[in-house]
Short mmCIF file of C-alpha atoms in Angstrom, two decimals:
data_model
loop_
_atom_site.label_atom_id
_atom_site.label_comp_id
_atom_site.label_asym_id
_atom_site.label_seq_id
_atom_site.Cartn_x
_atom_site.Cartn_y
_atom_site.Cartn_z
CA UNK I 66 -17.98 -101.90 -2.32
CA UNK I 67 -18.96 -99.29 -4.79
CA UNK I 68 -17.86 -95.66 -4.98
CA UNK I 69 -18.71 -92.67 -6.44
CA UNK I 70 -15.94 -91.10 -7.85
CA UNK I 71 -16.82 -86.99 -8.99
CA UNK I 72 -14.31 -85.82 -11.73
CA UNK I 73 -13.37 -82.66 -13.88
CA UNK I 74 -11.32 -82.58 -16.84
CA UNK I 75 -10.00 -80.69 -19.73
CA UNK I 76 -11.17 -82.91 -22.56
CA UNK I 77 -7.68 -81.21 -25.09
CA UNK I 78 -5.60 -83.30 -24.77
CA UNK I 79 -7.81 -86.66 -24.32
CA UNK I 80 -9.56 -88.78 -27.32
CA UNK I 81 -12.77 -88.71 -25.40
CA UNK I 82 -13.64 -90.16 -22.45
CA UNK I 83 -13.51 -94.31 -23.69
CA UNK I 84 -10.84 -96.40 -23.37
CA UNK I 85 -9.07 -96.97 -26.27
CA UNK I 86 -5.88 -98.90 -27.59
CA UNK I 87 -3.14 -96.82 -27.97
CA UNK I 88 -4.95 -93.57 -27.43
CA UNK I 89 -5.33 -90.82 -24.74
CA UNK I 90 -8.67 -91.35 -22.97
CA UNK I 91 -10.26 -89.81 -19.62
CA UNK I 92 -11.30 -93.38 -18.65
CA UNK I 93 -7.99 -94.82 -19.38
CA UNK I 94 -6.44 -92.44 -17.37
CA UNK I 95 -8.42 -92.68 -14.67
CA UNK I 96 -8.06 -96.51 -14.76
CA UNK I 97 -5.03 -96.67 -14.82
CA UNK I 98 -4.98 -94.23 -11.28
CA UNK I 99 -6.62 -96.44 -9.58
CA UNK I 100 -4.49 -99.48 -10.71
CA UNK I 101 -1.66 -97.81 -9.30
CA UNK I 102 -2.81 -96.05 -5.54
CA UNK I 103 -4.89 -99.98 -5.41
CA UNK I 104 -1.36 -101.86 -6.75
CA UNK I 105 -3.23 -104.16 -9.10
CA UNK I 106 -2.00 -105.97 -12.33
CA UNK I 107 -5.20 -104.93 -13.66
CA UNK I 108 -7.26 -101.76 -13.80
CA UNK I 109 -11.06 -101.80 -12.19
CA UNK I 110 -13.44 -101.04 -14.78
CA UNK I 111 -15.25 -97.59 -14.35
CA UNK I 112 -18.80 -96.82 -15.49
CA UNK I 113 -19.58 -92.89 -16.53
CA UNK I 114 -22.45 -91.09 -16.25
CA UNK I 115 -21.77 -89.86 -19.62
CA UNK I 116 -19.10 -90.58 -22.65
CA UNK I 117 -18.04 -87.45 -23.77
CA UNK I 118 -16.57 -86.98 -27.16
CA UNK I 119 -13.03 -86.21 -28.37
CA UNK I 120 -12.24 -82.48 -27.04
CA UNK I 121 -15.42 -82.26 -24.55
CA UNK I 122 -14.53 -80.60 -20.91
CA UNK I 123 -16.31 -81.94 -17.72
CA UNK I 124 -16.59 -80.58 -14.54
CA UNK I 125 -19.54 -82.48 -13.38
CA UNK I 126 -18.78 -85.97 -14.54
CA UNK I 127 -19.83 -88.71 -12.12
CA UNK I 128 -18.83 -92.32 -12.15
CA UNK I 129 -18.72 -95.46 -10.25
CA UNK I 130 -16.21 -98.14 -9.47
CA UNK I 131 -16.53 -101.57 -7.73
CA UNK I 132 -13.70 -102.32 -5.21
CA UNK I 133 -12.78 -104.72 -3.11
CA UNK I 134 -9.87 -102.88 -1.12
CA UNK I 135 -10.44 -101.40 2.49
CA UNK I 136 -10.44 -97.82 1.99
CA UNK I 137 -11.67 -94.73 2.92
CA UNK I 138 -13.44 -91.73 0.43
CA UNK I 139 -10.97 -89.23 1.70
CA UNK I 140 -8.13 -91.92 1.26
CA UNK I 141 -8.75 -92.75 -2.42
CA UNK I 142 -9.06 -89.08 -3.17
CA UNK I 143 -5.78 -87.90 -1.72
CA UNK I 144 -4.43 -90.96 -3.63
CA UNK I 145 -5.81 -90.57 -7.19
CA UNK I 146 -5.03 -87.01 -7.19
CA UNK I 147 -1.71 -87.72 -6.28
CA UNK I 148 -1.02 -89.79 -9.37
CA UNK I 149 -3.65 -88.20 -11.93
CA UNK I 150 -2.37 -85.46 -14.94
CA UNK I 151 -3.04 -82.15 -14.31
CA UNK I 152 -5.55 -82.48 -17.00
CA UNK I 153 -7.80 -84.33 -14.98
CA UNK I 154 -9.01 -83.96 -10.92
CA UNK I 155 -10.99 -86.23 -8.32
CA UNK I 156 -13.25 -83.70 -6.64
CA UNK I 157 -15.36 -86.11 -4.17
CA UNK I 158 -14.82 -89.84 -3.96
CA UNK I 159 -18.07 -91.12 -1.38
CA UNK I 160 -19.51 -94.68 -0.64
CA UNK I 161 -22.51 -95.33 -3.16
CA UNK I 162 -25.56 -95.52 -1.61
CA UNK I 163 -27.70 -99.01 -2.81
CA UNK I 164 -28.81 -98.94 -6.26
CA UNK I 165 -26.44 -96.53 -7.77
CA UNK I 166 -24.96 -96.67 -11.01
CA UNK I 167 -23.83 -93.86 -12.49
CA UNK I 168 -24.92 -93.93 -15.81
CA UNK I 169 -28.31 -95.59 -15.51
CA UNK I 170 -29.42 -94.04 -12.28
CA UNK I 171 -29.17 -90.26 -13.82
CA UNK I 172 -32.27 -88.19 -14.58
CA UNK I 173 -30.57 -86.06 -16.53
CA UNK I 174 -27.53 -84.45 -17.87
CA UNK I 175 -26.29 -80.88 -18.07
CA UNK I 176 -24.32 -79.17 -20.27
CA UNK I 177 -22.90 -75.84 -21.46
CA UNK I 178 -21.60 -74.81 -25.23
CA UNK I 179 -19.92 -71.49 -24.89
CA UNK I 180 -19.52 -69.12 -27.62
CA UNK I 181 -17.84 -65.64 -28.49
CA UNK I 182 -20.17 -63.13 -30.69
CA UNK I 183 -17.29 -60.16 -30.30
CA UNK I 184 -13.99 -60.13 -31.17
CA UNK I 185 -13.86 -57.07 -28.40
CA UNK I 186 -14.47 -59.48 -25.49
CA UNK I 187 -12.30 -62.77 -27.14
CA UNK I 188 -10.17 -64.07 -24.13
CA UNK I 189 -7.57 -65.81 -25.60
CA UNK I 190 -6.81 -67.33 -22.19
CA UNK I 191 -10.45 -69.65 -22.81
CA UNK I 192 -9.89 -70.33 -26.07
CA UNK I 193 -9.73 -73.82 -25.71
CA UNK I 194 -13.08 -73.83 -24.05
CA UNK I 195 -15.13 -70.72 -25.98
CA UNK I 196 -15.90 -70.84 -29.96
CA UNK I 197 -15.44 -68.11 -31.60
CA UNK I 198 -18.51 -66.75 -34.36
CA UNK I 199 -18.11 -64.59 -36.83
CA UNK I 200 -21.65 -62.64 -36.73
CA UNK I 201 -23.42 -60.86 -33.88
CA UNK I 202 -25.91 -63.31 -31.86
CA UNK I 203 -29.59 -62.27 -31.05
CA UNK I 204 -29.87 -63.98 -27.79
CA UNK I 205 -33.88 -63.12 -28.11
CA UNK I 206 -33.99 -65.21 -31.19
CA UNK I 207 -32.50 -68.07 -30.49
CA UNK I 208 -34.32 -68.73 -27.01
CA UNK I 209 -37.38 -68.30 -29.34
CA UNK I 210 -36.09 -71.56 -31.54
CA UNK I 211 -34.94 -73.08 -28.61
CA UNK I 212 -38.15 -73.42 -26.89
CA UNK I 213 -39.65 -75.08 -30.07
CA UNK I 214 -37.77 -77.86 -29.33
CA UNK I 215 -38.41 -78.63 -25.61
CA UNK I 216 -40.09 -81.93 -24.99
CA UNK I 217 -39.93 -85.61 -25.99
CA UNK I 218 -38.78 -86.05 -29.58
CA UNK I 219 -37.33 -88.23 -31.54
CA UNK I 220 -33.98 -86.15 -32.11
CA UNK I 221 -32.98 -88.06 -35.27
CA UNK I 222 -31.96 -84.95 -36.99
CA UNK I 223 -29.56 -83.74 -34.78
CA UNK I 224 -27.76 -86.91 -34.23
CA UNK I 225 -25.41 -89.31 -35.67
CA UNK I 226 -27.22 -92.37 -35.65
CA UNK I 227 -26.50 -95.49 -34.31
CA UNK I 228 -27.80 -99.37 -35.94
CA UNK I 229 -30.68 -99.99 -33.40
CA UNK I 230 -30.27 -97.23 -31.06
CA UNK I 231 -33.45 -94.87 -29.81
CA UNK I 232 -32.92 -91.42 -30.93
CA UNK I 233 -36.11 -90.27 -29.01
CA UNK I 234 -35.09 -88.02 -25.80
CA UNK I 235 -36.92 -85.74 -23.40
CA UNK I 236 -35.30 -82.32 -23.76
CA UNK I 237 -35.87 -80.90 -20.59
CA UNK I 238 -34.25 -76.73 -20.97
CA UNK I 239 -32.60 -75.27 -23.74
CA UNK I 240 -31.67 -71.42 -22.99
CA UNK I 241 -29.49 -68.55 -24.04
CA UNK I 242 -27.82 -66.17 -22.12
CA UNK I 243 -25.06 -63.64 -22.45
CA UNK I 244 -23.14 -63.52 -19.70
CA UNK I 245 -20.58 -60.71 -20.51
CA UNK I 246 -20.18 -58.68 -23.14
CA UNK I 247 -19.59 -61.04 -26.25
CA UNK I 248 -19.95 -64.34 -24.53
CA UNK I 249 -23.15 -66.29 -24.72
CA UNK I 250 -23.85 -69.60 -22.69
CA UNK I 251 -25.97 -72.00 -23.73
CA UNK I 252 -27.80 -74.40 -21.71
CA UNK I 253 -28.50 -77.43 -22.70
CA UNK I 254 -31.05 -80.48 -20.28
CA UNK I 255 -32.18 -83.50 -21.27
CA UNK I 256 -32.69 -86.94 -20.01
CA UNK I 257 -29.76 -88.47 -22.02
CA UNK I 258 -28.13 -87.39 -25.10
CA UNK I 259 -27.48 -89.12 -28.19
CA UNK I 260 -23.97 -88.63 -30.39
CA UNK I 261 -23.68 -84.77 -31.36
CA UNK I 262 -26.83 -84.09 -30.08
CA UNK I 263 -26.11 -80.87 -28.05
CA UNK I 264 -23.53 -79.97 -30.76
CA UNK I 265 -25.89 -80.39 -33.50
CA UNK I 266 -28.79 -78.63 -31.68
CA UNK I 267 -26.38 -75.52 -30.88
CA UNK I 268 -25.28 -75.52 -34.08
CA UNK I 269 -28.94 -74.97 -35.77
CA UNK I 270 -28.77 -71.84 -33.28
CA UNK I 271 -26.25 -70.34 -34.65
CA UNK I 272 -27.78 -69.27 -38.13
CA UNK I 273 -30.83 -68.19 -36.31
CA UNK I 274 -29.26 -65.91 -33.69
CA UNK I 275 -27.33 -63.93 -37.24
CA UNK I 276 -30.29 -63.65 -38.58
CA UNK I 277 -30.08 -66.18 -41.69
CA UNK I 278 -32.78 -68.50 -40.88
CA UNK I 279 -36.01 -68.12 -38.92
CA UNK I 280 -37.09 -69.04 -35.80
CA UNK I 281 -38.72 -72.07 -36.42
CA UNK I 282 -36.33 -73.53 -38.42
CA UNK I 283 -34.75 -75.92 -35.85
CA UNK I 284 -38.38 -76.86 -35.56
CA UNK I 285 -38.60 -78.03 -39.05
CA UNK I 286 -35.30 -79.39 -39.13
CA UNK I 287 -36.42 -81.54 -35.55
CA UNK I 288 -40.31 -82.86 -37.32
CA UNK I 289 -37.90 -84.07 -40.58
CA UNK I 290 -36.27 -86.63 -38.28
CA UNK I 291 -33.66 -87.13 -40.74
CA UNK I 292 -30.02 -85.31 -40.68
CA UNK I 293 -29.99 -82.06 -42.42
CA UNK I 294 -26.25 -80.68 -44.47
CA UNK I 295 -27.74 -77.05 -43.14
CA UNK I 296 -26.90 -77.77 -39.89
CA UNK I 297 -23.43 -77.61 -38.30
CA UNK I 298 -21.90 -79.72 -35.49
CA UNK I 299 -20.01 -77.38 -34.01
CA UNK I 300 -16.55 -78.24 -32.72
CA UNK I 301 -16.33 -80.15 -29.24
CA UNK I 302 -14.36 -77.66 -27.06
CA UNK I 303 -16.98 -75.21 -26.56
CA UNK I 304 -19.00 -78.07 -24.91
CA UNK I 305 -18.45 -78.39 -21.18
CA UNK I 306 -20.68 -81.86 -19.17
CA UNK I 307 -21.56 -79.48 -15.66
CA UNK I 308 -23.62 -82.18 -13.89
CA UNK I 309 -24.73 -84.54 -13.30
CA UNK I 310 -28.54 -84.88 -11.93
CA UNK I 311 -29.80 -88.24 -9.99
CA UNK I 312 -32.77 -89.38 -7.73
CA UNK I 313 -32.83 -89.92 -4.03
CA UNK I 314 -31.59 -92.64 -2.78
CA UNK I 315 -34.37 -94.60 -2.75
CA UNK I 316 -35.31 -94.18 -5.86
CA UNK I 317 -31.86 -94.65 -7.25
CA UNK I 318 -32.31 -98.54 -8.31
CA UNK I 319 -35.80 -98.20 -9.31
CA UNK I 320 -34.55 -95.33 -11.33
CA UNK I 321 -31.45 -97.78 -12.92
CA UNK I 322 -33.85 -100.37 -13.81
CA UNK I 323 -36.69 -97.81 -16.14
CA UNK I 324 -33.66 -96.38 -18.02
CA UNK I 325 -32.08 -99.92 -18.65
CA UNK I 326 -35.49 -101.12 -20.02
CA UNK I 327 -35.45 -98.02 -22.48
CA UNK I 328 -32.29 -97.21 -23.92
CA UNK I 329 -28.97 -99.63 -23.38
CA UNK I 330 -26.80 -97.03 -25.28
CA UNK I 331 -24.45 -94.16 -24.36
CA UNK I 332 -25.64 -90.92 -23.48
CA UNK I 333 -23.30 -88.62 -24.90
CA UNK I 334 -22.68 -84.98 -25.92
#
């Protein structure tokens, strides 16, 4: 049977969300839950709906599982929570409807980079998930740039590219807003990401919103379709993956099977 397991996390203390040998991951973790509540030599292999990077948060990750043990959603929840760091939490576990998979059946991916524009309204106590600028943001401006770069593009120059990987995406909403006096959200939509791509494209905001480049800069950066050293990645813990978005259920497999045809690599923040 498969299930849909819904997750948060607070991606501090975790090298990313991949498994890896010797290292702190979100997957590992979470494998390594559900070889204990299951009692398993071996841990079942989970699938994400998206591989965030080393220091990303989540609140809206999805992913799926394939089990053969008779159990129930609420069950598995109770369980996994029970054994899980406090770093990471199992918000809904259900029973995947036919054709799910929870990276390949997405439409698209949500996230948020937060950022501090006054040291007057700096929280220290969301530090680990707010970045800090040194200049006064014009919120105006960069929803100008942003706009520029909605569509389908080939997002070369804002990500780190990978040997015979598409870097073409459909960027579905990129928007500013301030949502208390010196924090600014930033909303990033888009089909799938590629490696630093919300990062990178935050990042080219940053210089526009203080005034040092104009407004169609990110454009020009975006038609070079070739990394530019004038624009920043900014760090990962300002980045928070809020949801998830997927078909109905009936369009779920038909869904899997268009983005498998496409792109076979990771969509990632």
């Amino acid at each position: 049977m498969r299930w849909r397991i819904d997750l948060r996390y607070d991606g501090t203390g975790f090298h990313g969300w991949a498994r890896q040998n010797g290292l702190r991951t979100v997957q590992g973790a979470l494998e390594e839950a559900l070889r204990t509540v299951l009692r398993v030599a071996e841990p079942p292999v989970v699938t994400c709906a998206g591989r965030t990077d080393t220091g990303v948060h989540a609140r809206g990750q999805v992913t799926h599982v394939d089990l053969a043990a008779e159990l129930t959603g609420r069950d598995l929840l109770r369980r996994l929570n029970g054994v899980l760091p406090e770093d990471v939490a199992v918000t809904a576990v259900t029973e995947a409807p036919a054709g799910f998979d929870a990276r390949f059946a997405a439409l698209a991916r949500r996230y948020v980079y937060r950022l501090c524009d006054d040291a007057a309204g700096w929280d220290p106590l969301r530090r680990t998930e707010v970045l800090r600028v040194g200049r006064p943001l014009d919120v105006d401006r960069m929803n100008a740039a942003a706009q520029r770069l909605l569509g389908e593009h080939d997002f070369a120059a804002f990500c780190k590219k990978r040997e015979g990987a598409s870097t073409v995406r459909a960027l579905l909403e990129f928007s500013w807003e301030r949502v208390s006096p010196g924090l600014l959200e930033g909303t990033v939509i888009a089909d799938a990401f590629c490696h630093s791509m919300v990062r990178a494209l935050v990042g080219s905001m940053i210089p526009v919103g203080d005034g040092r480049r104009d407004v169609d800069w990110p454009a020009t950066v975006l038609a070079g379709k070739v990394r530019d050293s004038a624009v920043s990645v900014l760090p990962a813990h300002g980045l928070t993956l809020e949801e998830v978005r997927y078909p109905a259920d009936e369009d779920l497999a038909a869904r899997a099977l268009q983005a498998r045809q496409v792109r076979g690599e990771v969509h990632r923040g």
